[in-house]
Amino acid sequence: MLQASHISFSYGESKVLDDVDFAIEKGKQVAIIGESGCGKSTLLKLLYGLYDLDSGSISWKDEPVLGPKFNLIPGHEKMKYLAQDFGLMPYTTVAENVGNFLSNIYKDKKRERVAELLDMVEMTAYADVKVQFLSGGQQQRTALAKVLALEPEVLLLDEPFSQIDVFRANVLRRNLFKYFREQGITCIMATHDSIDVLSFSDETIVMKDGKIITSGAPKFIYENPENRYVASLFGDVNDIPTKMLGSANRFVYPHQLVVVKQSAFTVTVSHVWFKGDGYRVEALCQFGKVYFDHHAELQKGMMVCLALRK
């Protein structure tokens, strides 16, 4: 189990994390979400042992994770951390980067391991290309393969798919998270992407201003947001008075609203965006703007009635 017990951390006089406390079971996939500057990346660095805590403690399997004051080389040996700058060697090849920390005693096994990882991140064709000639997305895929090379027990990922093309990121997510589960790797990922959270994490930790404001199963948090901030992390959200819809939940996502022939909730269309499988509509009502999805294009100025989708 990875345990963070009431940890706090400051950069100079500025407090970045304040009394953060949680426990993660071995083999679980956890997403940390929150607005930029909320402390996600700093938390990952502390879990890895790159900084010294102001207070509190961190442990993995009851073994303390200590910072630079206690380690000549910062970082826990059973963990791997992938930062947003990737940490690759630009003048060596993709294969050399991935196999950098693997033993040269059994060269055949090393080649097999490197080949396996490059195949997983779809970088086989670039094995002999120097990193300096890769795109940002290709470097990110190479870095993912590199941190997996030594089969870490805990993997700490900071925005791991941020520079990867959407179509490739979807395949890569499926490949990697399937591999993590098969190998029992505990993965903690800081992300802004709701796909990472909803589709692949077992637990979600929501942060704001250096504190954890809620945590739990991603589906529950998505369907029962505590406030507008939590709901907005998953995309557009409407804050609708409960009396308008007869709902106990005032925070409603666009796909939860549907156009009906008659209701007490009438809005005027102000803008429409095509999004592939339909349209995202912005409309004006008595308490401001509201967003909903519709299968057909609506004309600006139209008045329509809305209700909760059943």
Short mmCIF file of C-alpha atoms in Angstrom, two decimals:
data_model
loop_
_atom_site.label_atom_id
_atom_site.label_comp_id
_atom_site.label_asym_id
_atom_site.label_seq_id
_atom_site.Cartn_x
_atom_site.Cartn_y
_atom_site.Cartn_z
CA MET A 1 0.00 0.00 0.00
CA LEU A 2 1.11 3.55 -0.77
CA GLN A 3 0.34 5.79 2.18
CA ALA A 4 0.52 9.58 2.33
CA SER A 5 -0.14 10.64 5.91
CA HIS A 6 -1.09 14.30 6.44
CA ILE A 7 1.66 15.64 4.20
CA SER A 8 2.33 19.34 3.67
CA PHE A 9 4.87 21.08 1.46
CA SER A 10 5.86 24.66 0.63
CA TYR A 11 7.98 26.40 -1.99
CA GLY A 12 9.57 29.07 0.21
CA GLU A 13 6.71 30.95 1.87
CA SER A 14 4.10 29.58 -0.52
CA LYS A 15 2.24 26.48 0.71
CA VAL A 16 1.59 24.09 -2.18
CA LEU A 17 0.15 21.07 -0.35
CA ASP A 18 -1.77 21.25 2.90
CA ASP A 19 -2.56 18.17 5.04
CA VAL A 20 -2.94 15.74 2.13
CA ASP A 21 -3.90 12.28 3.37
CA PHE A 22 -4.76 9.12 1.39
CA ALA A 23 -3.91 5.44 0.92
CA ILE A 24 -3.71 3.48 -2.35
CA GLU A 25 -3.83 -0.30 -2.51
CA LYS A 26 -1.24 -2.21 -4.54
CA GLY A 27 -2.19 -2.61 -8.20
CA LYS A 28 -4.78 0.17 -8.24
CA GLN A 29 -4.99 2.82 -10.97
CA VAL A 30 -5.55 6.29 -9.50
CA ALA A 31 -6.17 9.59 -11.29
CA ILE A 32 -5.40 12.93 -9.62
CA ILE A 33 -7.38 15.76 -11.18
CA GLY A 34 -7.75 19.47 -10.53
CA GLU A 35 -7.13 22.87 -12.07
CA SER A 36 -3.61 23.96 -13.04
CA GLY A 37 -1.58 24.93 -9.99
CA CYS A 38 -3.61 22.86 -7.53
CA GLY A 39 -0.57 20.74 -6.56
CA LYS A 40 -0.95 17.60 -8.69
CA SER A 41 2.58 17.57 -10.11
CA THR A 42 4.17 18.51 -6.79
CA LEU A 43 2.33 15.64 -5.11
CA LEU A 44 3.78 13.15 -7.61
CA LYS A 45 7.29 14.47 -6.99
CA LEU A 46 6.83 14.11 -3.24
CA LEU A 47 5.54 10.55 -3.62
CA TYR A 48 8.67 9.72 -5.60
CA GLY A 49 10.99 11.35 -3.05
CA LEU A 50 12.26 14.31 -5.07
CA TYR A 51 11.43 16.85 -2.33
CA ASP A 52 11.54 16.86 1.46
CA LEU A 53 8.23 17.20 3.26
CA ASP A 54 7.41 20.07 5.59
CA SER A 55 5.36 17.64 7.67
CA GLY A 56 3.71 14.23 7.46
CA SER A 57 5.09 11.02 5.98
CA ILE A 58 4.96 8.84 2.86
CA SER A 59 5.46 5.07 2.74
CA TRP A 60 5.30 2.22 0.27
CA LYS A 61 4.67 -1.23 1.75
CA ASP A 62 5.39 0.27 5.19
CA GLU A 63 8.83 1.43 4.00
CA PRO A 64 9.32 5.21 4.30
CA VAL A 65 9.76 7.24 1.13
CA LEU A 66 12.35 9.89 1.97
CA GLY A 67 13.54 13.01 0.17
CA PRO A 68 16.97 14.39 -0.82
CA LYS A 69 18.05 15.00 2.80
CA PHE A 70 18.18 11.24 3.29
CA ASN A 71 19.16 9.97 -0.18
CA LEU A 72 22.23 10.76 -2.26
CA ILE A 73 20.18 9.99 -5.38
CA PRO A 74 16.57 11.15 -4.90
CA GLY A 75 13.76 8.81 -5.91
CA HIS A 76 12.45 5.51 -4.57
CA GLU A 77 14.01 2.42 -6.19
CA LYS A 78 10.68 0.61 -6.56
CA MET A 79 9.05 3.57 -8.29
CA LYS A 80 9.37 5.32 -11.63
CA TYR A 81 8.35 8.90 -12.28
CA LEU A 82 7.56 10.34 -15.71
CA ALA A 83 7.73 14.13 -15.69
CA GLN A 84 6.28 16.42 -18.34
CA ASP A 85 9.80 17.08 -19.71
CA PHE A 86 10.28 13.29 -20.31
CA GLY A 87 13.95 13.11 -19.18
CA LEU A 88 15.26 11.48 -22.39
CA MET A 89 18.81 11.57 -23.80
CA PRO A 90 18.42 13.49 -27.09
CA TYR A 91 21.58 12.29 -28.85
CA THR A 92 20.95 8.56 -28.45
CA THR A 93 18.40 6.37 -30.19
CA VAL A 94 14.92 5.43 -29.03
CA ALA A 95 16.03 1.85 -28.32
CA GLU A 96 19.07 3.04 -26.36
CA ASN A 97 16.90 5.32 -24.23
CA VAL A 98 14.42 2.57 -23.43
CA GLY A 99 17.15 0.06 -22.59
CA ASN A 100 19.39 2.52 -20.75
CA PHE A 101 18.87 0.98 -17.29
CA LEU A 102 18.62 -2.65 -18.40
CA SER A 103 21.55 -5.01 -17.78
CA ASN A 104 23.92 -5.78 -20.67
CA ILE A 105 24.79 -9.20 -19.25
CA TYR A 106 21.90 -10.90 -21.05
CA LYS A 107 21.81 -8.94 -24.28
CA ASP A 108 19.20 -11.14 -25.98
CA LYS A 109 16.78 -10.61 -23.09
CA LYS A 110 17.49 -6.89 -23.16
CA ARG A 111 16.69 -6.69 -26.89
CA GLU A 112 13.48 -8.67 -26.35
CA ARG A 113 12.39 -6.40 -23.51
CA VAL A 114 13.10 -3.23 -25.51
CA ALA A 115 11.25 -4.63 -28.52
CA GLU A 116 8.26 -5.56 -26.36
CA LEU A 117 8.00 -2.08 -24.90
CA LEU A 118 8.46 -0.29 -28.22
CA ASP A 119 5.70 -2.42 -29.70
CA MET A 120 3.41 -1.51 -26.80
CA VAL A 121 3.84 2.23 -27.43
CA GLU A 122 3.91 1.83 -31.23
CA MET A 123 7.49 3.08 -31.62
CA THR A 124 9.10 -0.01 -33.22
CA ALA A 125 9.66 1.79 -36.52
CA TYR A 126 11.67 4.50 -34.71
CA ALA A 127 13.95 2.20 -32.68
CA ASP A 128 17.12 3.45 -34.39
CA VAL A 129 16.12 7.12 -34.63
CA LYS A 130 17.80 9.62 -32.29
CA VAL A 131 15.42 11.25 -29.84
CA GLN A 132 16.29 14.77 -30.98
CA PHE A 133 14.55 14.06 -34.29
CA LEU A 134 11.26 12.90 -32.76
CA SER A 135 8.06 14.87 -32.36
CA GLY A 136 6.80 15.71 -28.87
CA GLY A 137 4.28 12.89 -29.01
CA GLN A 138 6.90 10.37 -30.13
CA GLN A 139 9.19 11.46 -27.30
CA GLN A 140 6.36 11.02 -24.82
CA ARG A 141 5.71 7.47 -26.07
CA THR A 142 9.43 6.70 -25.81
CA ALA A 143 9.50 8.03 -22.26
CA LEU A 144 6.54 5.82 -21.31
CA ALA A 145 8.41 2.76 -22.58
CA LYS A 146 11.55 3.83 -20.70
CA VAL A 147 9.86 4.11 -17.29
CA LEU A 148 8.37 0.63 -17.76
CA ALA A 149 11.66 -1.04 -18.68
CA LEU A 150 12.62 -2.02 -15.13
CA GLU A 151 9.08 -3.13 -14.20
CA PRO A 152 8.43 -0.67 -11.37
CA GLU A 153 6.01 -1.49 -8.57
CA VAL A 154 4.68 2.08 -8.59
CA LEU A 155 4.41 4.29 -11.66
CA LEU A 156 3.90 8.05 -11.28
CA LEU A 157 2.75 9.74 -14.49
CA ASP A 158 2.38 13.49 -15.01
CA GLU A 159 0.03 14.21 -17.95
CA PRO A 160 1.26 11.07 -19.77
CA PHE A 161 -0.76 11.51 -22.99
CA SER A 162 -0.74 15.31 -23.31
CA GLN A 163 1.31 15.48 -26.53
CA ILE A 164 0.07 12.31 -28.21
CA ASP A 165 -2.42 12.41 -31.09
CA VAL A 166 -5.97 11.61 -29.94
CA PHE A 167 -6.40 8.55 -32.16
CA ARG A 168 -3.09 7.07 -30.98
CA ALA A 169 -3.60 8.06 -27.34
CA ASN A 170 -6.80 6.01 -27.17
CA VAL A 171 -5.02 2.84 -28.31
CA LEU A 172 -2.04 3.57 -26.07
CA ARG A 173 -4.25 4.03 -23.02
CA ARG A 174 -5.88 0.64 -23.57
CA ASN A 175 -2.52 -1.09 -24.09
CA LEU A 176 -0.83 0.48 -21.09
CA PHE A 177 -3.59 0.18 -18.51
CA LYS A 178 -4.20 -3.42 -19.51
CA TYR A 179 -0.47 -4.04 -18.98
CA PHE A 180 -0.50 -2.26 -15.59
CA ARG A 181 -3.35 -4.45 -14.37
CA GLU A 182 -1.77 -7.66 -15.67
CA GLN A 183 1.54 -6.83 -13.99
CA GLY A 184 0.00 -5.51 -10.76
CA ILE A 185 1.63 -2.10 -11.22
CA THR A 186 0.23 0.66 -9.04
CA CYS A 187 -0.27 3.72 -11.26
CA ILE A 188 -0.90 7.26 -10.02
CA MET A 189 -1.56 9.73 -12.80
CA ALA A 190 -1.96 13.51 -12.72
CA THR A 191 -4.20 14.47 -15.61
CA HIS A 192 -6.60 17.03 -17.06
CA ASP A 193 -8.20 14.49 -19.38
CA SER A 194 -11.57 13.13 -18.26
CA ILE A 195 -11.03 10.02 -20.45
CA ASP A 196 -8.06 9.05 -18.27
CA VAL A 197 -10.24 9.49 -15.21
CA LEU A 198 -13.52 7.88 -16.22
CA SER A 199 -12.34 5.05 -18.45
CA PHE A 200 -9.16 3.80 -16.81
CA SER A 201 -8.88 4.77 -13.14
CA ASP A 202 -10.16 2.76 -10.18
CA GLU A 203 -10.16 5.81 -7.94
CA THR A 204 -10.11 9.56 -8.46
CA ILE A 205 -8.58 12.17 -6.17
CA VAL A 206 -9.82 15.73 -6.74
CA MET A 207 -7.51 18.57 -5.65
CA LYS A 208 -7.96 22.31 -5.25
CA ASP A 209 -5.56 24.83 -3.71
CA GLY A 210 -3.23 22.11 -2.43
CA LYS A 211 -5.93 20.10 -0.68
CA ILE A 212 -7.94 16.99 -1.47
CA ILE A 213 -11.57 18.06 -1.64
CA THR A 214 -13.05 14.67 -2.55
CA SER A 215 -12.02 11.17 -3.61
CA GLY A 216 -13.67 7.93 -4.59
CA ALA A 217 -14.87 5.90 -7.57
CA PRO A 218 -14.75 8.06 -10.73
CA LYS A 219 -18.28 7.12 -11.81
CA PHE A 220 -19.70 8.19 -8.45
CA ILE A 221 -17.82 11.50 -8.44
CA TYR A 222 -18.92 12.20 -12.02
CA GLU A 223 -22.58 11.44 -11.32
CA ASN A 224 -22.65 13.11 -7.89
CA PRO A 225 -20.33 16.16 -8.01
CA GLU A 226 -20.10 17.98 -4.70
CA ASN A 227 -19.89 21.39 -6.35
CA ARG A 228 -19.49 23.13 -9.69
CA TYR A 229 -15.69 22.94 -9.51
CA VAL A 230 -15.71 19.14 -9.34
CA ALA A 231 -18.30 18.84 -12.12
CA SER A 232 -16.41 21.28 -14.39
CA LEU A 233 -13.31 19.06 -14.36
CA PHE A 234 -15.25 16.66 -16.60
CA GLY A 235 -16.21 19.29 -19.19
CA ASP A 236 -19.11 21.72 -19.70
CA VAL A 237 -21.58 21.70 -16.83
CA ASN A 238 -24.77 23.58 -16.04
CA ASP A 239 -25.69 24.94 -12.63
CA ILE A 240 -29.49 24.76 -12.85
CA PRO A 241 -31.86 25.52 -9.96
CA THR A 242 -33.40 22.24 -8.84
CA LYS A 243 -36.95 23.58 -9.20
CA MET A 244 -36.43 24.06 -12.97
CA LEU A 245 -35.90 20.36 -13.61
CA GLY A 246 -37.39 18.68 -10.56
CA SER A 247 -33.98 17.15 -9.86
CA ALA A 248 -32.08 16.81 -6.59
CA ASN A 249 -28.81 17.46 -8.47
CA ARG A 250 -28.34 21.04 -9.66
CA PHE A 251 -25.15 20.26 -11.64
CA VAL A 252 -26.19 18.85 -15.00
CA TYR A 253 -23.99 17.85 -17.97
CA PRO A 254 -25.04 18.75 -21.55
CA HIS A 255 -25.82 15.15 -22.52
CA GLN A 256 -28.28 14.90 -19.60
CA LEU A 257 -30.59 17.52 -21.14
CA VAL A 258 -33.04 16.81 -23.97
CA VAL A 259 -35.33 19.01 -26.08
CA VAL A 260 -39.03 18.35 -25.37
CA LYS A 261 -42.30 19.76 -26.68
CA GLN A 262 -43.26 21.40 -23.43
CA SER A 263 -41.67 22.12 -20.05
CA ALA A 264 -41.20 24.92 -17.55
CA PHE A 265 -37.58 25.28 -18.64
CA THR A 266 -37.49 27.41 -21.81
CA VAL A 267 -34.24 28.66 -23.39
CA THR A 268 -33.17 30.64 -26.46
CA VAL A 269 -30.44 29.22 -28.72
CA SER A 270 -27.42 31.53 -28.95
CA HIS A 271 -24.72 29.34 -30.54
CA VAL A 272 -24.29 25.86 -32.02
CA TRP A 273 -21.14 23.73 -32.53
CA PHE A 274 -20.92 20.54 -34.60
CA LYS A 275 -19.16 17.79 -32.63
CA GLY A 276 -19.36 14.75 -34.91
CA ASP A 277 -22.16 12.71 -33.36
CA GLY A 278 -24.41 15.75 -32.99
CA TYR A 279 -24.30 19.35 -31.83
CA ARG A 280 -23.34 21.18 -28.63
CA VAL A 281 -25.80 24.04 -28.13
CA GLU A 282 -25.36 27.18 -26.05
CA ALA A 283 -28.60 28.84 -24.99
CA LEU A 284 -29.72 31.73 -22.82
CA CYS A 285 -32.24 31.50 -20.02
CA GLN A 286 -33.39 33.54 -17.05
CA PHE A 287 -30.36 32.61 -14.93
CA GLY A 288 -27.64 32.78 -17.58
CA LYS A 289 -26.17 30.35 -20.12
CA VAL A 290 -26.95 26.67 -20.44
CA TYR A 291 -25.36 23.99 -22.63
CA PHE A 292 -27.05 20.90 -24.03
CA ASP A 293 -26.53 18.31 -26.76
CA HIS A 294 -28.92 17.79 -29.68
CA HIS A 295 -28.91 15.41 -32.63
CA ALA A 296 -29.81 18.12 -35.19
CA GLU A 297 -28.62 21.67 -35.80
CA LEU A 298 -30.75 24.35 -34.16
CA GLN A 299 -31.01 27.88 -35.47
CA LYS A 300 -29.83 30.88 -33.48
CA GLY A 301 -32.77 32.62 -31.83
CA MET A 302 -34.93 29.50 -31.59
CA MET A 303 -36.82 28.95 -28.34
CA VAL A 304 -36.87 25.36 -27.10
CA CYS A 305 -37.98 23.55 -23.94
CA LEU A 306 -35.56 21.38 -22.01
CA ALA A 307 -35.97 18.50 -19.58
CA LEU A 308 -33.74 15.89 -17.98
CA ARG A 309 -33.04 12.89 -20.18
CA LYS A 310 -34.73 9.79 -18.76
#
